[in-house]
mmCIF file of C-alpha atoms and ligand atoms in Angstrom:
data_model
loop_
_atom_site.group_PDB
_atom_site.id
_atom_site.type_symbol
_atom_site.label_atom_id
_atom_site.label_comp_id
_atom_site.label_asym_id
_atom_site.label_seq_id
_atom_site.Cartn_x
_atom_site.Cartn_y
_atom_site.Cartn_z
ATOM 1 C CA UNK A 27 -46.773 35.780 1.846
ATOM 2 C CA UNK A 28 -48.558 34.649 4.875
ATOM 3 C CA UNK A 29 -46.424 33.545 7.706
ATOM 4 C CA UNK A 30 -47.060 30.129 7.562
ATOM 5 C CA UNK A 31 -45.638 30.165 4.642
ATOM 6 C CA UNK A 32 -42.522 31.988 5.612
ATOM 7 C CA UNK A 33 -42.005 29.404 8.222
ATOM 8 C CA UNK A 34 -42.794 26.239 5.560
ATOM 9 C CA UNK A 35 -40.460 27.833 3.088
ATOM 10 C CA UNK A 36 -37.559 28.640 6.069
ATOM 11 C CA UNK A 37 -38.307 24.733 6.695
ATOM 12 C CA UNK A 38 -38.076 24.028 3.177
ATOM 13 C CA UNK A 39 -34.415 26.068 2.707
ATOM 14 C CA UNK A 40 -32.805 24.254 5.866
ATOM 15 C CA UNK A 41 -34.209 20.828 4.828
ATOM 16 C CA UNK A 42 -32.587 21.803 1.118
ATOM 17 C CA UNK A 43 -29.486 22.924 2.936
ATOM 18 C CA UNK A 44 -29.094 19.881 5.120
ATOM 19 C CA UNK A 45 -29.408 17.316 2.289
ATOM 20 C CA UNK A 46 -27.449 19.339 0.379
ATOM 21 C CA UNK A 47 -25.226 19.240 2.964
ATOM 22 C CA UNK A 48 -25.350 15.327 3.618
ATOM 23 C CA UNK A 49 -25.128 14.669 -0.423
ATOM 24 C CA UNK A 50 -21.572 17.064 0.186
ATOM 25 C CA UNK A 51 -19.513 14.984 2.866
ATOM 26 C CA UNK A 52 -20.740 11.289 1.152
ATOM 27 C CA UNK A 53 -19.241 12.922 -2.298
ATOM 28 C CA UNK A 54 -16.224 14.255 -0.149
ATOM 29 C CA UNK A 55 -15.462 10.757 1.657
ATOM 30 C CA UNK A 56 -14.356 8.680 -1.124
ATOM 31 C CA UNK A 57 -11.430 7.078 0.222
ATOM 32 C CA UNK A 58 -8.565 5.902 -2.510
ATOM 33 C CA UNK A 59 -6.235 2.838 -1.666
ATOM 34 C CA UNK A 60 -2.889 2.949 -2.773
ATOM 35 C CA UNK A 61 -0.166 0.500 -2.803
ATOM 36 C CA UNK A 62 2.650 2.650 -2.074
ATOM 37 C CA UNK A 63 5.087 -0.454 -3.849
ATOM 38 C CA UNK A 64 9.482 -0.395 -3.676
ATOM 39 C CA UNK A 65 8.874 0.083 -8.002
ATOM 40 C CA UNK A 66 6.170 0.792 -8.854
ATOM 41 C CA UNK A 67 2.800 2.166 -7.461
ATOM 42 C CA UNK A 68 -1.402 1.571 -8.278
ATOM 43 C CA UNK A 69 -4.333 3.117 -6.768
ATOM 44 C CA UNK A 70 -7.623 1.602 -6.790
ATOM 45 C CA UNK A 71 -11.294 3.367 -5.716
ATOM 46 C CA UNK A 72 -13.873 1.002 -4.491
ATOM 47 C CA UNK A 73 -17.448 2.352 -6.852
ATOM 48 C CA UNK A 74 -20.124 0.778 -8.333
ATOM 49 C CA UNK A 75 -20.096 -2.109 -6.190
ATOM 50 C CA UNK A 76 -16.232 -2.941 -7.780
ATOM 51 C CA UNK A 77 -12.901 -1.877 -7.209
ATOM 52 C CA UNK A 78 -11.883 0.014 -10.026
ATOM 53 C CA UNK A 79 -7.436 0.327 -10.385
ATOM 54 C CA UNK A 80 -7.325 3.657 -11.947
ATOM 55 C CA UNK A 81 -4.956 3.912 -14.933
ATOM 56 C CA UNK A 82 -2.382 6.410 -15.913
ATOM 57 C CA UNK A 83 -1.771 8.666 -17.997
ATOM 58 C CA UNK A 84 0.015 6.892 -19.776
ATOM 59 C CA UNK A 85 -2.610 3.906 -19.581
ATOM 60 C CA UNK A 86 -1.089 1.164 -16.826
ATOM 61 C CA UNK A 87 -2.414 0.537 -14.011
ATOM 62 C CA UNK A 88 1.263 0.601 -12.268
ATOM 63 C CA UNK A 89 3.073 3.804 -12.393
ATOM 64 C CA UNK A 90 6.896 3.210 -11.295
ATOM 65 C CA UNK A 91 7.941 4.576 -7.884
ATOM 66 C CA UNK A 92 10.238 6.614 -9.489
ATOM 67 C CA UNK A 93 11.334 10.307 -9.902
ATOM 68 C CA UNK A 94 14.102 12.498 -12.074
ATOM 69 C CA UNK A 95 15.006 15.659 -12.664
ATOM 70 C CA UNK A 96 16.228 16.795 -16.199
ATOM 71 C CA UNK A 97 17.482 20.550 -16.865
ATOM 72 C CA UNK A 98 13.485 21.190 -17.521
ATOM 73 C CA UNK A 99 11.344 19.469 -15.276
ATOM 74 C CA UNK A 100 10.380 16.966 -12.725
ATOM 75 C CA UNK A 101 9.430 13.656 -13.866
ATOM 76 C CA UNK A 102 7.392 11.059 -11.792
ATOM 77 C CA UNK A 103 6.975 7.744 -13.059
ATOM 78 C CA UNK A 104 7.024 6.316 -16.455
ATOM 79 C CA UNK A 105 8.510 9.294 -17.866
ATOM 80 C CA UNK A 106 11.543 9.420 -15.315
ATOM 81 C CA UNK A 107 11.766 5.582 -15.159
ATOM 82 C CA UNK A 108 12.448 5.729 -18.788
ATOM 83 C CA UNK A 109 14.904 8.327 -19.386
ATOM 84 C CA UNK A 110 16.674 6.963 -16.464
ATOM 85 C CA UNK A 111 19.987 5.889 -18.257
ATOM 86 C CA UNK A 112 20.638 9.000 -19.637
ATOM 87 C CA UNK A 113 20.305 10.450 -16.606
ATOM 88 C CA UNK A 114 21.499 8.629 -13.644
ATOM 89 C CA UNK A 115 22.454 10.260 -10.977
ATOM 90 C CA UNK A 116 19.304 12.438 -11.226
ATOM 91 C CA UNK A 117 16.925 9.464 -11.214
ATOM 92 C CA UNK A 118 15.501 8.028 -8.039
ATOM 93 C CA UNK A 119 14.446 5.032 -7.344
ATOM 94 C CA UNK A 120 13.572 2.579 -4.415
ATOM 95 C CA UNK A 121 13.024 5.272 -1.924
ATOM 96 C CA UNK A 122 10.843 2.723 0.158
ATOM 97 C CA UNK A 123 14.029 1.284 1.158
ATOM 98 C CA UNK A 124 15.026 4.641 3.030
ATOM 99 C CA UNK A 125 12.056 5.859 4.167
ATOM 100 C CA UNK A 126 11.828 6.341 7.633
ATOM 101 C CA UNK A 127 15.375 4.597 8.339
ATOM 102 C CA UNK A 128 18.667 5.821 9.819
ATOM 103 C CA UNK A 129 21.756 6.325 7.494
ATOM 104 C CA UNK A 130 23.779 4.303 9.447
ATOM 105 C CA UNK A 131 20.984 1.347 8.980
ATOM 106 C CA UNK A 132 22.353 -1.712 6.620
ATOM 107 C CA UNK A 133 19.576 -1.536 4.472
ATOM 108 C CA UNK A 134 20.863 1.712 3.673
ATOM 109 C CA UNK A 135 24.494 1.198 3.203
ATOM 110 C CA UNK A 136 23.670 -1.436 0.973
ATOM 111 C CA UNK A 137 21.584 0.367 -1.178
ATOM 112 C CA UNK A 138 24.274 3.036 -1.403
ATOM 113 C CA UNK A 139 26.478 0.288 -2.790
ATOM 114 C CA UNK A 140 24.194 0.350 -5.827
ATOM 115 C CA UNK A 141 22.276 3.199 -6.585
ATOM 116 C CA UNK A 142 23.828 6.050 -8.826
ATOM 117 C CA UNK A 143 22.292 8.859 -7.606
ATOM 118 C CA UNK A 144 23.683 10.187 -4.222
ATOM 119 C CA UNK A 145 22.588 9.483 -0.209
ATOM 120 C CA UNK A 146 24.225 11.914 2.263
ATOM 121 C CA UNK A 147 23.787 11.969 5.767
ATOM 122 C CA UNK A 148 22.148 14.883 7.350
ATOM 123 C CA UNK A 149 21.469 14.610 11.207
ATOM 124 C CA UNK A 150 21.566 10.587 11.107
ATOM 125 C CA UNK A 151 19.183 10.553 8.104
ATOM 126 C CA UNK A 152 19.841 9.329 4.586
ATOM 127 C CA UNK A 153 18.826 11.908 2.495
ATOM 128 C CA UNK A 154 18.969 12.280 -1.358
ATOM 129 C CA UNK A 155 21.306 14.655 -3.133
ATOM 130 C CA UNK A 156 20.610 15.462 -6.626
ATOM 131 C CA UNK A 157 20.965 18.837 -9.303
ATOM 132 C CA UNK A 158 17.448 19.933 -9.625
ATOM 133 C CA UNK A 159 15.614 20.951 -12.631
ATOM 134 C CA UNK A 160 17.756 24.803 -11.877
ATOM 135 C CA UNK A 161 20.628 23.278 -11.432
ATOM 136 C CA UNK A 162 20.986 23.247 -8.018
ATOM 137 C CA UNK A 163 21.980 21.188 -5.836
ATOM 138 C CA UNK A 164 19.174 20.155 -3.208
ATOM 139 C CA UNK A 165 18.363 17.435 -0.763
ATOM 140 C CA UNK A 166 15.443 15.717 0.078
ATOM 141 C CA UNK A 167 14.353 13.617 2.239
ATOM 142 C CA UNK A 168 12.679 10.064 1.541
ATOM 143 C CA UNK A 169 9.862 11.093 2.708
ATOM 144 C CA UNK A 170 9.984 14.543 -0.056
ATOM 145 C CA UNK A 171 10.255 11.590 -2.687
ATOM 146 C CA UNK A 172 7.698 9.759 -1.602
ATOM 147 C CA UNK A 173 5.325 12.354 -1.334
ATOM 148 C CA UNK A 174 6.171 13.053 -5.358
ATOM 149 C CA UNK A 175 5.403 9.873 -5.778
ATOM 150 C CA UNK A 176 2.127 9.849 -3.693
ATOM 151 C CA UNK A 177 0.892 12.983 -4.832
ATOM 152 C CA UNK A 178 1.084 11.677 -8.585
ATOM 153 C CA UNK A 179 -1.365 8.591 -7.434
ATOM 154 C CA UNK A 180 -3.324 11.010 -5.760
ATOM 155 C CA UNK A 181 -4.080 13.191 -9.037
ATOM 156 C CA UNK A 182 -4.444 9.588 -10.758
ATOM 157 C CA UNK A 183 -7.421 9.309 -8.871
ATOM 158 C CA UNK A 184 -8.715 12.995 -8.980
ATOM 159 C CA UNK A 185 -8.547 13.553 -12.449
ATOM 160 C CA UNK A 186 -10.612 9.899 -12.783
ATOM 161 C CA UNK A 187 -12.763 10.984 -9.903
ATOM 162 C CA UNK A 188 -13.218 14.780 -11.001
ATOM 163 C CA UNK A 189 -12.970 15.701 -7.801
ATOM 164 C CA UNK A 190 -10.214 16.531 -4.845
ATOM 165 C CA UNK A 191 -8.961 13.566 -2.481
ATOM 166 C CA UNK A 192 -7.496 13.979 1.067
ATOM 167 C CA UNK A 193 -8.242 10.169 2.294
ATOM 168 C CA UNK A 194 -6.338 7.464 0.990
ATOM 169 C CA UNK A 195 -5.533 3.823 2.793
ATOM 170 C CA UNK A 196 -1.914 3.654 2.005
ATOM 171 C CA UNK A 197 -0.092 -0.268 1.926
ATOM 172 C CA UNK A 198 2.932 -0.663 3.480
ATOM 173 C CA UNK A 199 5.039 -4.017 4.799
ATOM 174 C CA UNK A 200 4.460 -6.076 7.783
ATOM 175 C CA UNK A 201 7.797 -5.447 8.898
ATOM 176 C CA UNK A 202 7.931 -1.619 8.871
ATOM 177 C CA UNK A 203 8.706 -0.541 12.536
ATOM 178 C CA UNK A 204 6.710 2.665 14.281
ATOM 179 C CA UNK A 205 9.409 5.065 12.732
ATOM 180 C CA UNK A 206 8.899 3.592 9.045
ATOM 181 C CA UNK A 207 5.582 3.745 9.064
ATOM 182 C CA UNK A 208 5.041 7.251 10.759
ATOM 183 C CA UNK A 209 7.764 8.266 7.747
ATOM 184 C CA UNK A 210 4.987 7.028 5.437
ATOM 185 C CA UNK A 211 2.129 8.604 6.761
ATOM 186 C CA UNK A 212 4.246 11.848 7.011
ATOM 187 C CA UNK A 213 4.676 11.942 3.257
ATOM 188 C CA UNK A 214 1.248 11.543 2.881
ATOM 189 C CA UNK A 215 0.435 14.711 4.676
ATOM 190 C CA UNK A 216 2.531 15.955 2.502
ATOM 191 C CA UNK A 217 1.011 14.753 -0.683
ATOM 192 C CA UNK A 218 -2.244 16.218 0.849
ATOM 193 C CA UNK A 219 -3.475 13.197 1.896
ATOM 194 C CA UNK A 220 -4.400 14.181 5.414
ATOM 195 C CA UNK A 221 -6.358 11.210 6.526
ATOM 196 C CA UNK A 222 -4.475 8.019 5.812
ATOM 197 C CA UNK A 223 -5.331 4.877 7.588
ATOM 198 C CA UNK A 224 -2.224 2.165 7.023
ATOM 199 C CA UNK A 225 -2.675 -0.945 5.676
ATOM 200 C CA UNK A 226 0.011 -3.940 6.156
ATOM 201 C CA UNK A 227 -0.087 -5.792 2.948
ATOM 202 C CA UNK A 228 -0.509 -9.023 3.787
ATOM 203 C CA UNK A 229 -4.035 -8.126 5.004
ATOM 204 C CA UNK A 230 -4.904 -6.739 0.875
ATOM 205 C CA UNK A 231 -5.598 -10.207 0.209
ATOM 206 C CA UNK A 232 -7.779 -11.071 2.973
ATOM 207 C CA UNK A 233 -9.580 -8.079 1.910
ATOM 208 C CA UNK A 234 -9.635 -8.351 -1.783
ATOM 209 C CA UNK A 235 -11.594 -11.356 -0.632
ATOM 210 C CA UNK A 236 -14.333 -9.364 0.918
ATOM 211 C CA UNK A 237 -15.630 -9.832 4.877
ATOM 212 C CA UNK A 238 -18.175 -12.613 4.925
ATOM 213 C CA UNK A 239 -20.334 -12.371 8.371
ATOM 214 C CA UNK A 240 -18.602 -16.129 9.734
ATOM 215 C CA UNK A 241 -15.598 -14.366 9.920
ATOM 216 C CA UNK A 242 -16.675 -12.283 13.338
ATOM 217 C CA UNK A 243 -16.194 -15.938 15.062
ATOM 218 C CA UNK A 244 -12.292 -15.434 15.180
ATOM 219 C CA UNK A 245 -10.401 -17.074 12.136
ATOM 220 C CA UNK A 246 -6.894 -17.935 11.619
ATOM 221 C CA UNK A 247 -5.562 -16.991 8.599
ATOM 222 C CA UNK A 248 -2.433 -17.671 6.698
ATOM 223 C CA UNK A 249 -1.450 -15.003 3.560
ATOM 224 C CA UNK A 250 1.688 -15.949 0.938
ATOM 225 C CA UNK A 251 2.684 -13.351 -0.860
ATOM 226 C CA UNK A 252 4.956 -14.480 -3.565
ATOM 227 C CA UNK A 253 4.784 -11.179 -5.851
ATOM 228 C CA UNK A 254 8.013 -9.728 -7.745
ATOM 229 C CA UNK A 255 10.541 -12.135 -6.549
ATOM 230 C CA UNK A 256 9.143 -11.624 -2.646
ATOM 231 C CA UNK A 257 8.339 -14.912 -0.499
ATOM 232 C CA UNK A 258 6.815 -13.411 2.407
ATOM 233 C CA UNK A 259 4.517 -15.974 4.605
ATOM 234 C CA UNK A 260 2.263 -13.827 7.318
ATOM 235 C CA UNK A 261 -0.210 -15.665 9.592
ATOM 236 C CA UNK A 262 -3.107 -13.386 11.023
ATOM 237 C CA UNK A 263 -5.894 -14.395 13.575
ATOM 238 C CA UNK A 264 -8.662 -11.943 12.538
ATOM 239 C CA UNK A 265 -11.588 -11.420 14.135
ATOM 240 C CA UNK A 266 -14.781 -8.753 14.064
ATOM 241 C CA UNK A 267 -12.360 -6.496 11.911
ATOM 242 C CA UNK A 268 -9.446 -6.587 14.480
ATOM 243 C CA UNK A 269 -6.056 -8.078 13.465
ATOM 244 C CA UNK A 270 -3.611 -10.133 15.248
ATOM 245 C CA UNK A 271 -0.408 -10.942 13.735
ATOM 246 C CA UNK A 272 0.696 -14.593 15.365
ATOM 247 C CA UNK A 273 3.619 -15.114 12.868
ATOM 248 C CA UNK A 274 5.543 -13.746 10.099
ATOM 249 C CA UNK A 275 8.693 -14.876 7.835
ATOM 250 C CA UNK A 276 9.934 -14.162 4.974
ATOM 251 C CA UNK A 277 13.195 -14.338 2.316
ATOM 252 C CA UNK A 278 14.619 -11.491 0.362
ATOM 253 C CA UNK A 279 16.715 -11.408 -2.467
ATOM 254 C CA UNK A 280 16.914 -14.580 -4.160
ATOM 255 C CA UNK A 281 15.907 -16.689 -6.153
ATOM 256 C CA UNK A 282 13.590 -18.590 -4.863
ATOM 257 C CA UNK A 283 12.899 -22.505 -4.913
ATOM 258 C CA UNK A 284 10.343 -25.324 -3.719
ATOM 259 C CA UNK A 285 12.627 -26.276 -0.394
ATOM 260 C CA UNK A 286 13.352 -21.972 0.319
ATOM 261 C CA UNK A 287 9.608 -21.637 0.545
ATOM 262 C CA UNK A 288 8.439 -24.589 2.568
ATOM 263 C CA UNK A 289 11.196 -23.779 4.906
ATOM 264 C CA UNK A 290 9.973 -20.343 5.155
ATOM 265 C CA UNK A 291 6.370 -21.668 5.597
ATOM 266 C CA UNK A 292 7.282 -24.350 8.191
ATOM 267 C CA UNK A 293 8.922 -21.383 10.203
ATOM 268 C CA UNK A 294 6.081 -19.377 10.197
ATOM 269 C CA UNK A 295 3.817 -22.094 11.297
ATOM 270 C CA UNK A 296 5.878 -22.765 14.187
ATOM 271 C CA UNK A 297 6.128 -19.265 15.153
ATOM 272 C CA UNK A 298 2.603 -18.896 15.424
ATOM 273 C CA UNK A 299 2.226 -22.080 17.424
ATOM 274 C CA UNK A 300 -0.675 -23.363 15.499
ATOM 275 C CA UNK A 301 -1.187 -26.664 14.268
ATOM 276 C CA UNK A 302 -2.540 -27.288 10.631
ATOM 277 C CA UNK A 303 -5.536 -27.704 11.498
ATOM 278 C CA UNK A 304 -6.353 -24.530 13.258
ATOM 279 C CA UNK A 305 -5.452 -23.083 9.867
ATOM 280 C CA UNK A 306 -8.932 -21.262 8.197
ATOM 281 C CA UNK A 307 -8.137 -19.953 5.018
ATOM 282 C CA UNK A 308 -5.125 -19.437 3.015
ATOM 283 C CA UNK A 309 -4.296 -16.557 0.802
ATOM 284 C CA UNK A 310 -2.060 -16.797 -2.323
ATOM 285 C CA UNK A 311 -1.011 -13.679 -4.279
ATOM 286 C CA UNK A 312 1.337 -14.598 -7.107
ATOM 287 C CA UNK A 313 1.767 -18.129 -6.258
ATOM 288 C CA UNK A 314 2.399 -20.783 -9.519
ATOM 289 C CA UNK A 315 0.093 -23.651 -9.588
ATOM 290 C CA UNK A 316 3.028 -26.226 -8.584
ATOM 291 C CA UNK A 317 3.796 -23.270 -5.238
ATOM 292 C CA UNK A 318 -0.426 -23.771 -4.914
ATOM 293 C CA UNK A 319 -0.170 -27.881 -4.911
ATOM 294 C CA UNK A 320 2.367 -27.714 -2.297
ATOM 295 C CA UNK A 321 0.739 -25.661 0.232
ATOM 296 C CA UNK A 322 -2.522 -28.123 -0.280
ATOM 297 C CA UNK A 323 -0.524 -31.268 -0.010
ATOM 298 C CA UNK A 324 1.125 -29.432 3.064
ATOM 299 C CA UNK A 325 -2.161 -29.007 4.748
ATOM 300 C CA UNK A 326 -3.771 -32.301 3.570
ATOM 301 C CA UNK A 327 -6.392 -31.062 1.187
ATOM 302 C CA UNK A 328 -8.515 -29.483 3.786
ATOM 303 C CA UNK A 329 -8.049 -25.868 3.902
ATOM 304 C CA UNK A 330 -9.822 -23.484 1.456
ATOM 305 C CA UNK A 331 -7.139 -21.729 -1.181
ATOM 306 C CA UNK A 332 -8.233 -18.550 -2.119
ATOM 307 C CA UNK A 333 -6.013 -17.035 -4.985
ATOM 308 C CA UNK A 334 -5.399 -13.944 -6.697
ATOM 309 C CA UNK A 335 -6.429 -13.339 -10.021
ATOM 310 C CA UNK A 336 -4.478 -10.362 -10.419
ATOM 311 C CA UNK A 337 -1.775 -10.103 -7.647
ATOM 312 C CA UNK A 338 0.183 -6.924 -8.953
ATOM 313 C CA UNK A 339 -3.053 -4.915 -7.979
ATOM 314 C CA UNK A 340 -3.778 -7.078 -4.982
ATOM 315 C CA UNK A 341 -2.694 -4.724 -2.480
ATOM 316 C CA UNK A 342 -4.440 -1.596 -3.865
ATOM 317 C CA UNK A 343 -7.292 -3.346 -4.438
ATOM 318 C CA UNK A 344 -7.446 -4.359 -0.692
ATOM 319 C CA UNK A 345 -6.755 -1.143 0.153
ATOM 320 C CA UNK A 346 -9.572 0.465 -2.044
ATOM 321 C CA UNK A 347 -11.836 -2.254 -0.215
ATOM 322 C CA UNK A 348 -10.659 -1.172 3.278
ATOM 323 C CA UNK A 349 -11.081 2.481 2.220
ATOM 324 C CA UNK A 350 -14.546 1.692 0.786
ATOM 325 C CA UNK A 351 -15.357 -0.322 4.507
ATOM 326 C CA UNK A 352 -13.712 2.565 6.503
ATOM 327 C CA UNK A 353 -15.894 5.554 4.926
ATOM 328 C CA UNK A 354 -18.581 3.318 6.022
ATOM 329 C CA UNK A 355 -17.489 3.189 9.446
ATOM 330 C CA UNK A 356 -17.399 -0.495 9.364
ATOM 331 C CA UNK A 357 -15.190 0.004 12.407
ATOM 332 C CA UNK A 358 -12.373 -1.733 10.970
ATOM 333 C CA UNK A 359 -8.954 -1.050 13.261
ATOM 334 C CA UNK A 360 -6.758 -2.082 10.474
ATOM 335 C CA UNK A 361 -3.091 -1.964 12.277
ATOM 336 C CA UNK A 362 -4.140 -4.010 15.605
HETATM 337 C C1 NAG B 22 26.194 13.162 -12.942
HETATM 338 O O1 NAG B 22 26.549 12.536 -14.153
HETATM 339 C C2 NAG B 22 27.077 13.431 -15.118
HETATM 340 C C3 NAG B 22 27.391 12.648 -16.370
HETATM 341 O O2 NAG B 22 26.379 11.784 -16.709
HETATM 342 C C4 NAG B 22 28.325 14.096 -14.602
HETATM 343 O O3 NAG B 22 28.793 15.040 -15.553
HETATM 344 C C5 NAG B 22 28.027 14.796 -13.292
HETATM 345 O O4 NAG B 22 29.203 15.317 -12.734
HETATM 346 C C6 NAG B 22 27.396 13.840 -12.307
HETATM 347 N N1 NAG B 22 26.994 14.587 -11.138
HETATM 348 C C7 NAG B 22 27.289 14.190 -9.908
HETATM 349 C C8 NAG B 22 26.788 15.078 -8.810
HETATM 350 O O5 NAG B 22 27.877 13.182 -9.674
HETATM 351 C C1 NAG B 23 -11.086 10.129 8.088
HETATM 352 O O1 NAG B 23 -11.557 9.152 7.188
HETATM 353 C C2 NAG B 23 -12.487 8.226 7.722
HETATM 354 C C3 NAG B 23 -12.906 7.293 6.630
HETATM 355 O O2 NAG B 23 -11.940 6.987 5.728
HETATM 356 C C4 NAG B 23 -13.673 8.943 8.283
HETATM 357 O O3 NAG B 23 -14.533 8.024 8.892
HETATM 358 C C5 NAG B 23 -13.234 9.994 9.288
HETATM 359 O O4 NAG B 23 -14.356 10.738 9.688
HETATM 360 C C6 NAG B 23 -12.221 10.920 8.654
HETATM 361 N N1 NAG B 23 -11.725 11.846 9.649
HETATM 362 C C7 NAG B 23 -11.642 13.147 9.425
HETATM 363 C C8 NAG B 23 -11.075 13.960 10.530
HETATM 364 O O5 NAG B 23 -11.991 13.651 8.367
#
């Protein structure tokens, strides 16, 4: 072999390696979205041009946030959700409601109140006490569950994907302060998902939407989320990918009628200090068509409703969309 044709085949190897390379970290940078929900859980990956909300194995597309342990095993999901009454105080449940809080918080003394399996305080932390599939006794943290939880959406999506996942845009609520949300992306580290970008959930819908170019002028946007008995009303002013939150209310733990939700409407308009008007686009996951007519007689006909058409996968499918954007390096800065 002459040595031209050393060097053209050396040339030819490196230029093989390289795209080999390239075709290596675009396979690698899928990035799942998961709606990390207080019940139950979906994860969505954006392909083909879709988002496509990745079933379990049991077939749903919602896998309960739960976890038990029997004398056996550890079950996550439908499997410990359904053995649950046989097994009560070794079933967990609702662990979004600890995560990252202190055991002295009210959230967590209530939920104490009405939970059977057991929260102890270690250090100023709630943590979970339960007999483990050896019989011990063993504590974890909310974080521990979580990560059992995450870890089981995270093989969801490899076993669908045939491949291994480390990047993930994980949901969580407006309202989650620094230490909440650091909880969150803690147990994601620990589910192996090492780069996680947050995503508040009332942004899913916006994104579920898709980005249209007229939105880089600055929009103000108003998102009601009305989803499993939740009434939470979120006003954003988004602009070239950046987010601004200008108002937020919302109502827990009732039942919820026509005056409840105006009122908490009307309050989050005022917050934001915006009249109708300024309003862009409204977002409705899980609103009824009567909940839809008031917000449009509210705001006079003129503002564009944009509604979900399936809001229990809203949020991962938002998230799979903000994944799909971020692997892109769309240079989104989802929690400004
Ligand atoms: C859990 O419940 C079982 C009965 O269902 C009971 O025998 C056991 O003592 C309970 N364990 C704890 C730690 O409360
Ligand atoms: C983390 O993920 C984003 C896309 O989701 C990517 O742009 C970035 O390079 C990743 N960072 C690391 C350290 O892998």
């Amino acid at each position: 072999m002459g040595r031209s044709s050393v060097i053209l085949a050396i040339v030819f190897l490196i230029g093989f390696c390289l795209s080999a390379i390239s075709m290596a970290t675009q396979e690698d940078k899928t990035t799942i979205g998961i709606d990390l929900g207080t019940s139950s859980s979906c994860v969505g990956v954006y392909t083909n041009d879709h988002v496509e909300i990745i079933p379990n194995e049991q077939g749903n597309r919602c896998t309960p946030s739960w976890v038990a342990f029997t004398d056996s095993d550890r079950l996550i999901g439908e499997p410990a959700k359904n053995q649950a009454s046989l097994n009560a105080n070794r079933t967990i449940f609702h662990v979004k409601k600890l995560i990252g809080r202190k055991f002295e918080d009210q959230e967590v003394q209530t939920l104490m109140k009405v939970v059977p399996y057991k929260i102890v305080n270690k250090d100023g932390n709630p943590y979970i006490q339960v007999e483990n599939q050896y019989g011990e006794t063993e504590v974890f943290s909310p974080g521990e569950i979580t990560a059992m939880i995450l870890t089981k959406m995270k093989e969801t999506a490899e076993a669908f994907l045939g491949r291994r996942v480390t990047e993930a845009v994980v949901s969580v609520p407006s309202y989650f302060s620094n230490e909440q949300r650091q909880a969150t992306k803690d147990a994601c580290f620990i589910a192996g998902l090492t780069n996680v970008s947050l995503i508040r959930e009332p942004m899913a819908p916006y994104f579920e939407h898709g980005l249209h170019e007229e939105e880089d002028d600055g929009r103000n946007i108003l998102v009601i989320d009305l989803v499993d008995g939740k009434c939470d009303v979120t006003i954003l002013f988004v602009e070239s990918g950046t987010f601004e939150y200008l108002a937020t209310a919302r109502l827990g733990g009732m039942e919820l009628n026509n005056d409840l939700f105006m009122g908490v409407m009307k309050k989050a308009m005022k917050d934001s200090g915006l009249k109708k008007h300024q309003i862009n686009e409204i977002f409705l996951v899980g609103a009824s068509t009567e909940v839809q007519q008031l917000v449009r007689d509210y705001f006079n006909g003129k503002v564009e409703l944009k509604t979900s058409v399936n809001p229990d996968v809203t949020v991962a499918t938002g998230a799979a969309i903000l994944g799909d954007y971020l692997t892109k390096g769309a240079g989104m800065r989802p929690m400004c």
